[in-house]
mmCIF file of C-alpha atoms and ligand atoms in Angstrom:
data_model
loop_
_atom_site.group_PDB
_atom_site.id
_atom_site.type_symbol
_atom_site.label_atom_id
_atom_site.label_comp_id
_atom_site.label_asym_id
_atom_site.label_seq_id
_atom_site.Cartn_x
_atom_site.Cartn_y
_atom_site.Cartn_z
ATOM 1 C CA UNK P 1 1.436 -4.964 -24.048
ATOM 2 C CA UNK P 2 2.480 -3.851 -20.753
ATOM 3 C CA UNK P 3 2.413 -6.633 -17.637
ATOM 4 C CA UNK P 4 -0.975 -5.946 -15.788
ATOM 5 C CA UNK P 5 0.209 -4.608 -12.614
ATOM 6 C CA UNK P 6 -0.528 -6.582 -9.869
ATOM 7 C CA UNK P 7 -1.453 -4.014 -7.456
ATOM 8 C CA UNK P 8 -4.624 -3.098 -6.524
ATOM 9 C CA UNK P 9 -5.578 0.302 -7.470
ATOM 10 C CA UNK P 10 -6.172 1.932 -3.987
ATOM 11 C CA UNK P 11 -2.215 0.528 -2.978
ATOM 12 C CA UNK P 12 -1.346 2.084 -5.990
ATOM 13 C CA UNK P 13 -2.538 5.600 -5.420
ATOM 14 C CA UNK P 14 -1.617 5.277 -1.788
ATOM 15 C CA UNK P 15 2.466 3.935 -2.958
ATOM 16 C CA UNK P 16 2.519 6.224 -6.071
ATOM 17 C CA UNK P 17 1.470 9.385 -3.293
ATOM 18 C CA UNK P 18 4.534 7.716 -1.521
ATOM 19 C CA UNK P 19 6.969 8.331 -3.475
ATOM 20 C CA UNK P 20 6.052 11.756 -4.852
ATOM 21 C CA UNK P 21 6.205 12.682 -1.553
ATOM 22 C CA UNK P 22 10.037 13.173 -2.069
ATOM 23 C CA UNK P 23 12.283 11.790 1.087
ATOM 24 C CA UNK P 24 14.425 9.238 1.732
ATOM 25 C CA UNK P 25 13.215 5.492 0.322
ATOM 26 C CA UNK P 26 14.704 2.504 2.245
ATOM 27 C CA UNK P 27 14.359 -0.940 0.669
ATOM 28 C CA UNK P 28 15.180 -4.237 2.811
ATOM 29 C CA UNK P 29 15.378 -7.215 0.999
ATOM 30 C CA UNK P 30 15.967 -11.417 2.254
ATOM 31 C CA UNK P 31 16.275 -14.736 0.914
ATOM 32 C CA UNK P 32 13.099 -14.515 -0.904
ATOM 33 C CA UNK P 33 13.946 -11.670 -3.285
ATOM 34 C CA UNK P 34 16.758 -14.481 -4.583
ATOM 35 C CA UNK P 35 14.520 -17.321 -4.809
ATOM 36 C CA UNK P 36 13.337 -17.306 -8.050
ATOM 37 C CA UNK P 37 16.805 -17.089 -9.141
ATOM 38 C CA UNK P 38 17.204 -20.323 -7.954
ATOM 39 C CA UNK P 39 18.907 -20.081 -4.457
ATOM 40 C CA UNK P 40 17.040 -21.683 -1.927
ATOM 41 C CA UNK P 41 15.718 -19.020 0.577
ATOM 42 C CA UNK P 42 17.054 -20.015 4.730
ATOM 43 C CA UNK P 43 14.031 -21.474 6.194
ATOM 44 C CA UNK P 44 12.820 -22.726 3.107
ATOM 45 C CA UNK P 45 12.167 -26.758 2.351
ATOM 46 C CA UNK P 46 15.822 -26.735 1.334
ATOM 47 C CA UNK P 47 16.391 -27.505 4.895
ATOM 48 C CA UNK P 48 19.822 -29.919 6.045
ATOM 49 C CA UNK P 49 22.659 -30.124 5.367
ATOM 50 C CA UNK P 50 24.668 -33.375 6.457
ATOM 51 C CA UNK P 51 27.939 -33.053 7.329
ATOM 52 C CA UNK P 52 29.973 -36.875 8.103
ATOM 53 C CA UNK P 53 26.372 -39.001 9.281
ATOM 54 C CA UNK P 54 25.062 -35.968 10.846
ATOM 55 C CA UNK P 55 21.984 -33.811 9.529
ATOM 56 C CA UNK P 56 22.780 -29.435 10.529
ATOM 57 C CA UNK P 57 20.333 -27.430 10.191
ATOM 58 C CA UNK P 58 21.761 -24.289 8.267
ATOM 59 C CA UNK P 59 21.618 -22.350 12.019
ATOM 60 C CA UNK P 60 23.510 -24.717 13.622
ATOM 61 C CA UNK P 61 26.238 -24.708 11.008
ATOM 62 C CA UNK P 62 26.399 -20.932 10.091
ATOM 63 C CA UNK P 63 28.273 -20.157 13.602
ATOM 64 C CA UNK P 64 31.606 -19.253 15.033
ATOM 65 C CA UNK P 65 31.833 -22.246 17.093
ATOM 66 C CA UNK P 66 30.926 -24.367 14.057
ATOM 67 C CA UNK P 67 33.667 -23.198 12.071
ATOM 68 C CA UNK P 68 36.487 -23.630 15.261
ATOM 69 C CA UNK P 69 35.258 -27.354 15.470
ATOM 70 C CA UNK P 70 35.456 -28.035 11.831
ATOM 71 C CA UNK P 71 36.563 -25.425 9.346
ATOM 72 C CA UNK P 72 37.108 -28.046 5.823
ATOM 73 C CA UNK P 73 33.662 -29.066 6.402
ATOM 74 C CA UNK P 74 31.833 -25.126 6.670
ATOM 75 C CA UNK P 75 34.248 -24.193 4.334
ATOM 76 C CA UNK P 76 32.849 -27.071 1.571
ATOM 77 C CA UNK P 77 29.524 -25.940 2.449
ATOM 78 C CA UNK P 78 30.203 -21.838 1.456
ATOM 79 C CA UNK P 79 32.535 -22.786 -1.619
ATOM 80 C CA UNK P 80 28.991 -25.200 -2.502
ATOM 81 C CA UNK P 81 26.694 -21.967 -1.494
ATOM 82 C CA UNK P 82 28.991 -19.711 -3.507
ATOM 83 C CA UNK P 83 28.549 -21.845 -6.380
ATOM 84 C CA UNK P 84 25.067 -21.773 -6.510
ATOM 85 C CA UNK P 85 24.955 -18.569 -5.986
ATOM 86 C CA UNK P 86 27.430 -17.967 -9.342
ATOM 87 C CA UNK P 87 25.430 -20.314 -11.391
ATOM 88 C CA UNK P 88 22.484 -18.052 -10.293
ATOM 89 C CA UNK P 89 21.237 -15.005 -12.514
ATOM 90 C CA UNK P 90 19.401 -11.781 -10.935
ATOM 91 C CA UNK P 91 16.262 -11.868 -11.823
ATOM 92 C CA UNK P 92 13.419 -9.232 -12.918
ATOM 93 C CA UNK P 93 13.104 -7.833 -8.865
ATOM 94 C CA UNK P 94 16.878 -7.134 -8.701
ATOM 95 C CA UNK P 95 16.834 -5.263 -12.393
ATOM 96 C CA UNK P 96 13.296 -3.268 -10.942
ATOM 97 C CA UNK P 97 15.709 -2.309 -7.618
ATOM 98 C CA UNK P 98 18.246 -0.884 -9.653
ATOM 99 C CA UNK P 99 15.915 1.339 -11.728
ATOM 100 C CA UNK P 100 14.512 2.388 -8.707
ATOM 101 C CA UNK P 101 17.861 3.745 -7.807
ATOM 102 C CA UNK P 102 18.885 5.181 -10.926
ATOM 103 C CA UNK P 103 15.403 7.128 -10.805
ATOM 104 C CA UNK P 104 15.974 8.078 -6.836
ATOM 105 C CA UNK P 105 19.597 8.297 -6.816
ATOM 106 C CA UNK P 106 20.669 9.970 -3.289
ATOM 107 C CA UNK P 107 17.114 9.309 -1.801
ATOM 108 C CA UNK P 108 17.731 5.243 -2.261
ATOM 109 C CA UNK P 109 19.346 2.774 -0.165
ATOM 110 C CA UNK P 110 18.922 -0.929 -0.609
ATOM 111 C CA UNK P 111 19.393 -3.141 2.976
ATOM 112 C CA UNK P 112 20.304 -6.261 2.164
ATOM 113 C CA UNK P 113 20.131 -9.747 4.669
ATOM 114 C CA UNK P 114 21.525 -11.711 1.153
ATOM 115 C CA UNK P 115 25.141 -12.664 0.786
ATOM 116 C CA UNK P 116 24.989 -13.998 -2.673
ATOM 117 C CA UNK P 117 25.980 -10.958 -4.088
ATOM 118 C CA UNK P 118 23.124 -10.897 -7.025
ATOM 119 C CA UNK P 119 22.324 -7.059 -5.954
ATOM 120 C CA UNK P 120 25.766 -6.368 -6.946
ATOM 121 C CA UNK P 121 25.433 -7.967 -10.118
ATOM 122 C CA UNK P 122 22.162 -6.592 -11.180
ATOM 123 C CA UNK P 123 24.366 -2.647 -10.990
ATOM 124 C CA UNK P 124 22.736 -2.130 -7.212
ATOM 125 C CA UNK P 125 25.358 0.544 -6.000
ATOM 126 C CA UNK P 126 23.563 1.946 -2.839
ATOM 127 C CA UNK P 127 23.640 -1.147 -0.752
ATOM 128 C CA UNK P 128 24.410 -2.530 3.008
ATOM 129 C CA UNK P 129 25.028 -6.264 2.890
ATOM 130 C CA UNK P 130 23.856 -6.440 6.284
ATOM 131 C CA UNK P 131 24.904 -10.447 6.397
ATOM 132 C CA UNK P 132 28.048 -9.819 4.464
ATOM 133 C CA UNK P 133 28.790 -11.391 1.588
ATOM 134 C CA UNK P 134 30.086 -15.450 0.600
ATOM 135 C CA UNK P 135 32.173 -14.060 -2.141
ATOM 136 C CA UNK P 136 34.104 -12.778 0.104
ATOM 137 C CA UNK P 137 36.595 -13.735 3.421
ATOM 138 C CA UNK P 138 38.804 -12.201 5.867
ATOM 139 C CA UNK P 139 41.339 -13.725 8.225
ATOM 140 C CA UNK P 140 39.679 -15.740 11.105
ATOM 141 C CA UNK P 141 42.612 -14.763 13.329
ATOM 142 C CA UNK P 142 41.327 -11.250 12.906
ATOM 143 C CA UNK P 143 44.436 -10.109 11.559
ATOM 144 C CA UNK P 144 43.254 -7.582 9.890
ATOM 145 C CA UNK P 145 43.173 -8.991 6.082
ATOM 146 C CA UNK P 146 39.726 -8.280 4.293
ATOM 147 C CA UNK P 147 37.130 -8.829 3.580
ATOM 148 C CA UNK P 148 38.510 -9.652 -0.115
ATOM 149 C CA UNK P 149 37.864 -11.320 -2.588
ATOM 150 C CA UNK P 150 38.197 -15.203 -2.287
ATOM 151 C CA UNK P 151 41.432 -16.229 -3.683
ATOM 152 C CA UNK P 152 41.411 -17.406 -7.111
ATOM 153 C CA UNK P 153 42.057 -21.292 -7.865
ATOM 154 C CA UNK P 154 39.370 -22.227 -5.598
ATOM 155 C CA UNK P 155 36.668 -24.720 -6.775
ATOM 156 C CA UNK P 156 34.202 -22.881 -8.989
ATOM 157 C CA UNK P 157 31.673 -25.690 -8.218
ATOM 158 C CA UNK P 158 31.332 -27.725 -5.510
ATOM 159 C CA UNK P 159 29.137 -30.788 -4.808
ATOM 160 C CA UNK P 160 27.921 -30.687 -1.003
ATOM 161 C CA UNK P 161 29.632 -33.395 0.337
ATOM 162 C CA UNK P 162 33.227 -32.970 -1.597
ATOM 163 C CA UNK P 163 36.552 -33.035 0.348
ATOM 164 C CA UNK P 164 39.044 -30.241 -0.426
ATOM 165 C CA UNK P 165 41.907 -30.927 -1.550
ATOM 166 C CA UNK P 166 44.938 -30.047 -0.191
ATOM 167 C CA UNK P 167 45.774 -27.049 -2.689
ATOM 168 C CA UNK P 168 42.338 -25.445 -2.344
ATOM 169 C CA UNK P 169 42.995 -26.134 1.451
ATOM 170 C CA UNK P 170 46.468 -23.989 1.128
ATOM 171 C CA UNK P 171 44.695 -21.037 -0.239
ATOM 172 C CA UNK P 172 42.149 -20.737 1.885
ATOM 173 C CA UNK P 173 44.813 -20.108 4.391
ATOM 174 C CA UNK P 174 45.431 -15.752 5.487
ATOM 175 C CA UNK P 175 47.851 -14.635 3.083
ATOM 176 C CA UNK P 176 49.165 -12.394 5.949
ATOM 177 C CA UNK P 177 49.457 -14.201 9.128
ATOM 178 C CA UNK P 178 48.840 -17.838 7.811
ATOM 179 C CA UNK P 179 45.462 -18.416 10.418
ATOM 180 C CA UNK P 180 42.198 -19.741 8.215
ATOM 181 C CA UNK P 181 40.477 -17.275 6.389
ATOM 182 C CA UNK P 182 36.783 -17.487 7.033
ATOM 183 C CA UNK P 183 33.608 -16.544 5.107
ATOM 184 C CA UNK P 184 32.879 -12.910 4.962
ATOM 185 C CA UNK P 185 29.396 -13.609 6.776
ATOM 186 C CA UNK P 186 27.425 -12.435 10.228
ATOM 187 C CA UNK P 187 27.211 -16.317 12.082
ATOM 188 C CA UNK P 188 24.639 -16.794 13.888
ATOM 189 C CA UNK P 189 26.438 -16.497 17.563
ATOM 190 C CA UNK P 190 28.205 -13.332 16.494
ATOM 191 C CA UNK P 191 26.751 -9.601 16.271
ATOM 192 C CA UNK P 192 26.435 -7.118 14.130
ATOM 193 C CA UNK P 193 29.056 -4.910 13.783
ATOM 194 C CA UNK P 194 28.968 -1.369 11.695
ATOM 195 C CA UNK P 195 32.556 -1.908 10.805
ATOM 196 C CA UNK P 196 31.669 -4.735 8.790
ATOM 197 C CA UNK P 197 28.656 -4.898 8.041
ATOM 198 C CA UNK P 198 27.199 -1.322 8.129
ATOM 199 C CA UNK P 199 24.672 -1.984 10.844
ATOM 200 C CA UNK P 200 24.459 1.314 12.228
ATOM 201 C CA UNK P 201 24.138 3.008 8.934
ATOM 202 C CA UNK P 202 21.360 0.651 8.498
ATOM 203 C CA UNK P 203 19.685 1.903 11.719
ATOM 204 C CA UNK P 204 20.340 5.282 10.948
ATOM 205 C CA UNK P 205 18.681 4.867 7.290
ATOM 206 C CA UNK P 206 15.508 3.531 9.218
ATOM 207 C CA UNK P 207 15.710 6.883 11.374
ATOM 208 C CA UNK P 208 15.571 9.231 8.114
ATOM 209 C CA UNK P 209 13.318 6.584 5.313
ATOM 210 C CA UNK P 210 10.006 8.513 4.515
ATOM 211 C CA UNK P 211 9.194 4.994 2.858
ATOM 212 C CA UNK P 212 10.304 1.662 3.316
ATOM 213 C CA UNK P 213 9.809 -1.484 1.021
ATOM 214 C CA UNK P 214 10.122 -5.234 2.505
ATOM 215 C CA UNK P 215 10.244 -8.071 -0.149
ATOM 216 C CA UNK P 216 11.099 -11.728 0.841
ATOM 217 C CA UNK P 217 11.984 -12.047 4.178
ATOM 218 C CA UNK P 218 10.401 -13.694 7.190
ATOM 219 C CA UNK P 219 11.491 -11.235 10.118
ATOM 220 C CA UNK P 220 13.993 -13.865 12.023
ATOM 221 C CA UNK P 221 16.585 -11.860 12.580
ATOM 222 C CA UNK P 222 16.987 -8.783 15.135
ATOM 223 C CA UNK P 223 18.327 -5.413 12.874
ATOM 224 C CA UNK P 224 16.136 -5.892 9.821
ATOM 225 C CA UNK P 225 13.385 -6.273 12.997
ATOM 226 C CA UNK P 226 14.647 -3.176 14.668
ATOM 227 C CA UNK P 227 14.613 -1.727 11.044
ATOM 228 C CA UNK P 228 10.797 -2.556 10.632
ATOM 229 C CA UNK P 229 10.244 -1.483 14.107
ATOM 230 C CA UNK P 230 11.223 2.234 13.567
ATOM 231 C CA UNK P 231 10.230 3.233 10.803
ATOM 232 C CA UNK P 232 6.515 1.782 11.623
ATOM 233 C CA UNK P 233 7.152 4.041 14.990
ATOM 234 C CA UNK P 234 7.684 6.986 13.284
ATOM 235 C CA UNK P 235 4.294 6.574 11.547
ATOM 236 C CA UNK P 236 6.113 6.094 8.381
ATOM 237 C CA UNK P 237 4.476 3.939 5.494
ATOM 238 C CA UNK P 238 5.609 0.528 4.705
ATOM 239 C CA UNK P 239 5.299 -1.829 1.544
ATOM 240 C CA UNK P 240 5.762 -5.262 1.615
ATOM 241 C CA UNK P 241 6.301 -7.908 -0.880
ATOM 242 C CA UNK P 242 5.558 -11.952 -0.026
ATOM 243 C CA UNK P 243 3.852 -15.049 -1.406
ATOM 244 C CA UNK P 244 3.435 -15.852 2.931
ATOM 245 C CA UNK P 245 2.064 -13.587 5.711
ATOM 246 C CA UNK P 246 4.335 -12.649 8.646
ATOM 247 C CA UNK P 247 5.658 -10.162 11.128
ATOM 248 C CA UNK P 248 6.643 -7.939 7.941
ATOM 249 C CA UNK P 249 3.454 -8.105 5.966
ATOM 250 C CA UNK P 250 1.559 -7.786 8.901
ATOM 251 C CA UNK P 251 3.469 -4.156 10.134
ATOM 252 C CA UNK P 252 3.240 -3.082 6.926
ATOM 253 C CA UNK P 253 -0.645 -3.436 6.876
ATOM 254 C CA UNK P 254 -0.828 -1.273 10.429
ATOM 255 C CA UNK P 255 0.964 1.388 9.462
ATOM 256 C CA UNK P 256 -0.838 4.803 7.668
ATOM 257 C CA UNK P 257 -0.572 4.232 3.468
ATOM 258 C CA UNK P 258 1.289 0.841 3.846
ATOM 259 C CA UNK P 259 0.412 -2.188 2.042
ATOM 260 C CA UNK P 260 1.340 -5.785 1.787
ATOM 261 C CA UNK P 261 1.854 -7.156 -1.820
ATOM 262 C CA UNK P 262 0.969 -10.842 -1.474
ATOM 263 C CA UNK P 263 3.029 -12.721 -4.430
ATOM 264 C CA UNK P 264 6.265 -13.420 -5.802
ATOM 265 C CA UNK P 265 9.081 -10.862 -5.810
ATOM 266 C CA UNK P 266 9.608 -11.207 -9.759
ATOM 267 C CA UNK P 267 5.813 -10.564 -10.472
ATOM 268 C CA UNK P 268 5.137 -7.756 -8.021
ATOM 269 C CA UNK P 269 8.380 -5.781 -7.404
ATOM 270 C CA UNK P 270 8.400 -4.773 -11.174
ATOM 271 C CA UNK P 271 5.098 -3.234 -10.682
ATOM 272 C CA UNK P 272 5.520 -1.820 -7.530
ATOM 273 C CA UNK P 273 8.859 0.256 -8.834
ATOM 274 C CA UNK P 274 7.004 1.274 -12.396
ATOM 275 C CA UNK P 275 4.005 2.810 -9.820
ATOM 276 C CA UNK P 276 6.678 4.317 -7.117
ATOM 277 C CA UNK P 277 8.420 5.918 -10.844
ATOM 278 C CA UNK P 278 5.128 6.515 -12.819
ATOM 279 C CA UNK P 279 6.769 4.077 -15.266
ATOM 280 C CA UNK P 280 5.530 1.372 -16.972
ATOM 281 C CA UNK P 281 5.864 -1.810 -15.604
ATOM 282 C CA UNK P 282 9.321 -3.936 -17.147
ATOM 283 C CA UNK P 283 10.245 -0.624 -18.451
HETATM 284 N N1 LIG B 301 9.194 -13.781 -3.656
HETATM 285 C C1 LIG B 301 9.174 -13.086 -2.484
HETATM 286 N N2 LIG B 301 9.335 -13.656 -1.262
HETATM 287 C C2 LIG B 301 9.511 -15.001 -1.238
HETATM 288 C C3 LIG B 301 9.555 -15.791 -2.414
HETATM 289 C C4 LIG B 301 9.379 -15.127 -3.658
HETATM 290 N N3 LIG B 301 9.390 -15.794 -4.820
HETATM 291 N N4 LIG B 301 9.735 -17.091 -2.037
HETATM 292 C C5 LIG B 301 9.814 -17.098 -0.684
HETATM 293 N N5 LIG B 301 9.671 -15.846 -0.200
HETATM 294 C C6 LIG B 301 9.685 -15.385 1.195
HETATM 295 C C7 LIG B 301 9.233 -16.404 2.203
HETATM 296 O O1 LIG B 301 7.799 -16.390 2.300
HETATM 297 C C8 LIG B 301 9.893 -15.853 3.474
HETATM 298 O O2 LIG B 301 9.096 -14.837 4.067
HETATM 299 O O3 LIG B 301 11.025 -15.103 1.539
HETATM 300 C C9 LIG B 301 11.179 -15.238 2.944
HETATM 301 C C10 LIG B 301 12.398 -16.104 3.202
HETATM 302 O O4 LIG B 301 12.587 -16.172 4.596
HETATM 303 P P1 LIG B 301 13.924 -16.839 5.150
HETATM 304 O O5 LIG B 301 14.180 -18.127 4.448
HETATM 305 O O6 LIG B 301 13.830 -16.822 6.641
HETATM 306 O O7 LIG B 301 15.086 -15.847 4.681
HETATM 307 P P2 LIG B 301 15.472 -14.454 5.322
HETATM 308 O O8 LIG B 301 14.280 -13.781 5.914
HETATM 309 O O9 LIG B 301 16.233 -13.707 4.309
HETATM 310 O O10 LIG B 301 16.484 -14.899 6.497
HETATM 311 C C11 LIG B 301 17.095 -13.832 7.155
HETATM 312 O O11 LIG B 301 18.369 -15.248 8.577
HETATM 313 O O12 LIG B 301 19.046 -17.309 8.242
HETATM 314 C C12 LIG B 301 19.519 -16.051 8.487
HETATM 315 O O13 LIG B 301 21.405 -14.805 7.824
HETATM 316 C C13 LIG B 301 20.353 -15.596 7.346
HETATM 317 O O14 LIG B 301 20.067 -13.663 5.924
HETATM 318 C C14 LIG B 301 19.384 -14.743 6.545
HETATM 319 C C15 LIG B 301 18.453 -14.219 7.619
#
């Protein structure tokens, strides 16, 4: 027996007309698309961190200036994130994404805010980690080494508040010019950069997408904003996916033939992907 779709029946005449149009689709996911794979989403109730007697609020710590002042402690707190985020399994939203692409093939391309790397590990080829990615670092010195992978013999796990030792503290040391390497990820006092993380291919997907789908994010940062913002200027429809109202849900509901899918991303993006492929949903 096939899941009952979630989607009311005029969104899915107006989202199945969508996607027969033909075109370019653009899908932008966040934090909440990983959620109920058990990573906490950013703003979520997961909230401090504590670092020595202090509480940090994940923005304070995920900067620049952060990491100069005290790279051990952000680095315990990414080799703790990256373990989560291995322990974690993709769940039925990422596998929907990724039949989505193998139906769409040149006319998808998944934006991505996450840096846990499950679209990756679901088979999501066509992506733009926006954010970068925590499995991965480059040289803080800006050497020129990576983004690569994170050397082997680090911790696998990590509990929050564990020192490193002093051989995980030689490795994560630039193999070529012997600075710190630092977390593959866009801080919070930095910007974006196409170079590394594909911004202006991101903009330029926006510019072309003759559809765009939003699931689980809450519209605080400024390029999947700017992302939003154009296509709903060109007139273009957008879908989105969330359990909360926001800026997203609430663009997506002005503009002509878009919708806003209020529920969890494991319940709703399955349906929404067997309606955009005239499949049936958890095909
Ligand atoms: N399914 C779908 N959406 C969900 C679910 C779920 N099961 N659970 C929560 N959400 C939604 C929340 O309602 C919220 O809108 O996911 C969104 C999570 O918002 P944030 O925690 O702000 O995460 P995100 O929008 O991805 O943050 C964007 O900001 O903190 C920086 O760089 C960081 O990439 C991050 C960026």
């Amino acid at each position: 027996m096939a899941a009952e779709v979630r989607i009311p029946k005029a969104t899915q005449g107006a989202v199945a007309g969508l996607a027969a149009r033909g075109g370019p689709v653009l899908v932008l996911t966040g934090a909440g698309i990983s959620a109920e794979s058990g990573i906490p989403t950013f703003r979520g109730p997961e909230g401090f961190w504590r670092v020595g007697s202090r509480n940090y609020l994940p923005q304070e710590l995920a900067t620049a200036a952060a990491f100069a002042r005290m790279p051990e402690a952000l680095w315990t707190w990414y080799l703790h994130r990256r373990g989560v985020c291995a322990a974690a399994a993709p769940n039925p939203a990422h596998a929907a994404l990724v039949r989505l692409e193998r139906e769409l093939r040149s006319r998808f391309l998944l934006v991505t805010q996450n840096v846990d790397g499950l679209h990756a590990r679901a088979g999501q080829e066509r992506v733009l980690e926006i954010h970068g990615n925590l499995h991965l670092a480059r040289c803080a010195a800006g050497c020129g080494h990576g983004p690569a992978p994170l050397p082997a013999g680090l911790p696998q796990t990590l509990a929050r508040d564990t020192a490193l030792d002093r051989a995980a503290l030689d490795l994560l040391r630039c193999p070529r010019c012997g600075a710190w390497l630092r977390p593959h990820v866009l801080w919070f006092d930095e910007s974006y950069r196409e170079d590394l993380y594909r911004s202006e291919s991101a903009l330029a997907a926006a510019a072309r997408a003759e559809l765009l789908v939003v699931i689980g994010t809450s519209g605080a940062t400024t390029l999947p904003a700017r992302i939003v913002g154009e296509v709903a200027r060109r007139g273009r429809p957008i879908v989105a996916v969330d359990p909360e109202p926001g800026p997203f849900p609430e663009a997506a509901q002005r503009t002509p033939g878009g919708a806003f899918l209020r529920g969890r991303a494991a319940e709703l993006v399955p349906a929404l992907v067997a309606v955009l492929t005239g499949a049936e949903p958890g095909a």
